[in-house]
Short mmCIF file of C-alpha atoms and ligand atoms in Angstrom, two decimals:
data_model
loop_
_atom_site.label_atom_id
_atom_site.label_comp_id
_atom_site.label_asym_id
_atom_site.label_seq_id
_atom_site.Cartn_x
_atom_site.Cartn_y
_atom_site.Cartn_z
CA UNK Y 205 0.48 -41.81 8.98
CA UNK Y 206 -2.87 -42.34 7.35
CA UNK Y 207 -5.91 -40.05 6.61
CA UNK Y 208 -8.73 -40.79 9.08
CA UNK Y 209 -11.99 -38.94 9.02
CA UNK Y 210 -14.96 -39.08 11.31
CA UNK Y 211 -17.65 -36.85 12.55
CA UNK Y 212 -17.12 -35.09 15.98
CA UNK Y 213 -20.14 -33.52 17.52
CA UNK Y 214 -21.71 -33.15 14.09
CA UNK Y 215 -18.65 -31.81 12.31
CA UNK Y 216 -16.48 -33.70 10.01
CA UNK Y 217 -12.92 -34.04 11.07
CA UNK Y 218 -9.95 -35.18 8.87
CA UNK Y 219 -6.61 -36.01 10.33
CA UNK Y 220 -3.41 -37.40 9.13
CA UNK Y 221 -2.49 -39.64 11.98
CA UNK Y 222 -1.06 -43.07 13.08
CA UNK Y 223 -4.19 -45.22 12.88
CA UNK Y 224 -3.30 -46.97 16.11
CA UNK Y 225 -3.46 -43.73 18.15
CA UNK Y 226 -5.94 -44.02 20.96
CA UNK Y 227 -9.19 -42.14 20.24
CA UNK Y 228 -8.83 -40.62 23.81
CA UNK Y 229 -5.62 -39.00 22.73
CA UNK Y 230 -6.92 -37.87 19.51
CA UNK Y 231 -9.91 -36.24 21.22
CA UNK Y 232 -8.09 -34.66 24.13
CA UNK Y 233 -4.75 -33.75 22.68
CA UNK Y 234 -5.45 -33.08 18.96
CA UNK Y 235 -9.12 -31.87 19.18
CA UNK Y 236 -9.09 -30.42 22.75
CA UNK Y 237 -12.16 -32.19 23.92
CA UNK Y 238 -11.00 -32.11 27.49
CA UNK Y 239 -14.38 -33.24 28.85
CA UNK Y 240 -13.20 -36.74 27.83
CA UNK Y 241 -11.20 -37.85 30.89
CA UNK Y 242 -8.32 -40.18 31.33
CA UNK Y 243 -8.62 -42.31 34.58
CA UNK Y 244 -7.29 -45.71 34.36
CA UNK Y 245 -6.28 -45.94 30.57
CA UNK Y 246 -7.16 -49.61 30.85
CA UNK Y 247 -11.02 -49.97 30.15
CA UNK Y 248 -11.83 -50.18 33.81
CA UNK Y 249 -13.29 -46.69 34.88
CA UNK Y 250 -15.43 -45.30 32.10
CA UNK Y 251 -14.06 -41.69 32.51
CA UNK Y 252 -13.10 -41.59 28.94
CA UNK Y 253 -16.54 -42.68 27.63
CA UNK Y 254 -17.81 -41.22 24.33
CA UNK Y 255 -20.72 -42.02 22.09
CA UNK Y 256 -19.76 -43.78 18.76
CA UNK Y 257 -22.87 -44.07 16.63
CA UNK Y 258 -25.03 -43.73 19.72
CA UNK Y 259 -23.15 -46.52 21.70
CA UNK Y 260 -20.85 -45.81 24.68
CA UNK Y 261 -17.21 -46.75 23.98
CA UNK Y 262 -14.18 -46.49 26.21
CA UNK Y 263 -12.04 -44.11 24.16
CA UNK Y 264 -8.77 -45.28 25.86
CA UNK Y 265 -9.28 -48.73 24.38
CA UNK Y 266 -10.38 -47.62 20.94
CA UNK Y 267 -7.79 -47.06 18.13
CA UNK Y 268 -8.82 -44.10 15.98
CA UNK Y 269 -8.95 -46.26 12.92
CA UNK Y 270 -11.96 -47.94 14.39
CA UNK Y 271 -14.06 -44.81 14.20
CA UNK Y 272 -13.39 -44.08 10.56
CA UNK Y 273 -16.61 -42.51 9.13
CA UNK Y 274 -18.43 -42.86 12.44
CA UNK Y 275 -20.32 -40.12 14.42
CA UNK Y 276 -18.62 -39.39 17.70
CA UNK Y 277 -20.29 -37.37 20.55
CA UNK Y 278 -18.36 -36.15 23.60
CA UNK Y 279 -19.82 -34.34 26.60
CA UNK Y 280 -18.95 -31.08 24.84
CA UNK Y 281 -21.42 -31.96 21.87
CA UNK Y 282 -23.99 -33.68 24.22
CA UNK Y 283 -24.21 -30.72 26.51
CA UNK Y 284 -26.07 -28.83 23.76
CA UNK Y 285 -28.96 -31.26 23.83
CA UNK Y 286 -32.15 -31.27 25.97
CA UNK Y 287 -31.36 -34.73 27.03
CA UNK Y 288 -28.21 -33.53 28.60
CA UNK Y 289 -30.09 -30.75 30.46
CA UNK Y 290 -32.51 -33.52 31.93
CA UNK Y 291 -29.79 -35.70 33.10
CA UNK Y 292 -27.56 -32.82 34.40
CA UNK Y 293 -30.48 -31.28 36.34
CA UNK Y 294 -31.35 -34.62 37.94
CA UNK Y 295 -27.70 -35.26 38.95
CA UNK Y 296 -27.71 -31.78 40.46
CA UNK Y 297 -30.90 -32.42 42.31
CA UNK Y 298 -29.58 -35.73 43.82
CA UNK Y 299 -26.04 -34.51 44.47
CA UNK Y 300 -24.88 -37.15 41.94
CA UNK Y 301 -21.73 -35.23 41.06
CA UNK Y 302 -19.10 -34.03 43.49
CA UNK Y 303 -15.53 -33.60 42.00
CA UNK Y 304 -17.08 -34.15 38.61
CA UNK Y 305 -14.36 -36.29 37.13
CA UNK Y 306 -16.53 -39.31 36.39
CA UNK Y 307 -19.48 -37.23 35.35
CA UNK Y 308 -19.16 -36.81 31.81
CA UNK Y 309 -18.94 -40.63 31.39
CA UNK Y 310 -21.76 -41.07 33.81
CA UNK Y 311 -23.97 -38.85 31.92
CA UNK Y 312 -23.17 -40.35 28.50
CA UNK Y 313 -23.72 -43.82 29.83
CA UNK Y 314 -26.96 -42.81 31.35
CA UNK Y 315 -28.22 -41.42 28.15
CA UNK Y 316 -27.20 -44.69 26.28
CA UNK Y 317 -29.08 -46.68 28.84
CA UNK Y 318 -32.30 -44.48 28.85
CA UNK Y 319 -32.25 -44.23 24.99
CA UNK Y 320 -32.39 -48.17 24.74
CA UNK Y 321 -34.48 -48.67 27.93
CA UNK Y 322 -36.45 -45.69 29.04
CA UNK Y 323 -37.74 -47.43 32.07
CA UNK Y 324 -34.91 -49.47 33.77
CA UNK Y 325 -35.10 -51.19 36.93
CA UNK Y 326 -32.61 -50.23 39.73
CA UNK Y 327 -30.62 -53.35 38.89
CA UNK Y 328 -30.39 -52.44 35.27
CA UNK Y 329 -29.12 -49.06 36.10
CA UNK Y 330 -26.45 -50.51 38.28
CA UNK Y 331 -25.45 -52.97 35.69
CA UNK Y 332 -25.34 -50.25 32.99
CA UNK Y 333 -23.16 -48.16 35.07
CA UNK Y 334 -20.90 -51.00 36.46
CA UNK Y 335 -18.04 -49.88 34.09
CA UNK Y 336 -18.14 -46.35 35.53
CA UNK Y 337 -16.25 -45.72 38.66
CA UNK Y 338 -16.90 -42.91 40.99
CA UNK Y 339 -14.73 -42.21 44.01
CA UNK Y 340 -17.00 -39.56 45.51
CA UNK Y 341 -20.73 -40.27 45.49
CA UNK Y 342 -21.07 -43.81 46.59
CA UNK Y 343 -23.22 -44.39 43.54
CA UNK Y 344 -26.57 -44.26 45.09
CA UNK Y 345 -27.16 -40.62 44.20
CA UNK Y 346 -26.41 -41.36 40.68
CA UNK Y 347 -28.70 -44.37 40.48
CA UNK Y 348 -31.50 -42.34 42.14
CA UNK Y 349 -31.16 -39.53 39.68
CA UNK Y 350 -31.40 -41.90 36.80
CA UNK Y 351 -34.39 -43.68 38.25
CA UNK Y 352 -36.15 -40.29 38.80
CA UNK Y 353 -35.70 -39.45 35.14
CA UNK Y 354 -37.13 -42.82 34.19
CA UNK Y 355 -40.04 -42.37 36.55
CA UNK Y 356 -41.08 -39.11 34.91
CA UNK Y 357 -41.44 -41.19 31.71
CA UNK Y 358 -42.37 -38.39 29.30
CA UNK Y 359 -38.95 -37.89 27.84
CA UNK Y 360 -38.15 -38.67 24.20
CA UNK Y 361 -34.64 -39.94 24.07
S1 FES A 282 -9.60 -44.11 31.03
FE1 FES A 282 -10.75 -45.34 29.73
S2 FES A 282 -11.87 -46.79 31.00
FE2 FES A 282 -10.63 -45.66 32.39
S1 FES A 283 -17.93 -37.26 41.41
FE1 FES A 283 -15.81 -37.54 41.83
S2 FES A 283 -15.36 -39.36 40.86
FE2 FES A 283 -17.47 -39.29 40.66
#
């Protein structure tokens, strides 16, 4: 056991924990952030995405030791932001979420994309989301929702 500390949705967390524990398990089991989903557990589906210092990580592949001192945002924290509302409204308008299992990861990856590239091409959107699997929507609705946000063009990310 080691003492590990990081910031979760703006609040400092200190844990005595095996440093090799998956961040996914720390978030879901220890800290009850169940908006972080486990799909594949192998870095293939993106359901477990979280922001670490503003960059999307697959938490299933990230040992908790790697986030020491860093700022983690899960969908629970992100949903308090105006950027979440913009993305979630666009997803609703375009039917970009059905069962919802992939949606937290999709939204966080959409945010990470738009923050760095507010006017992505369709190809850039598809590449940015290529690590996020969705079994329901066929992807087109998700891509259209993100392009619609980009087209509005007046959003500060
Ligand atoms: S559960 Fe982490 S990428 Fe699938
Ligand atoms: S909405 Fe069901 S997996 Fe994407």
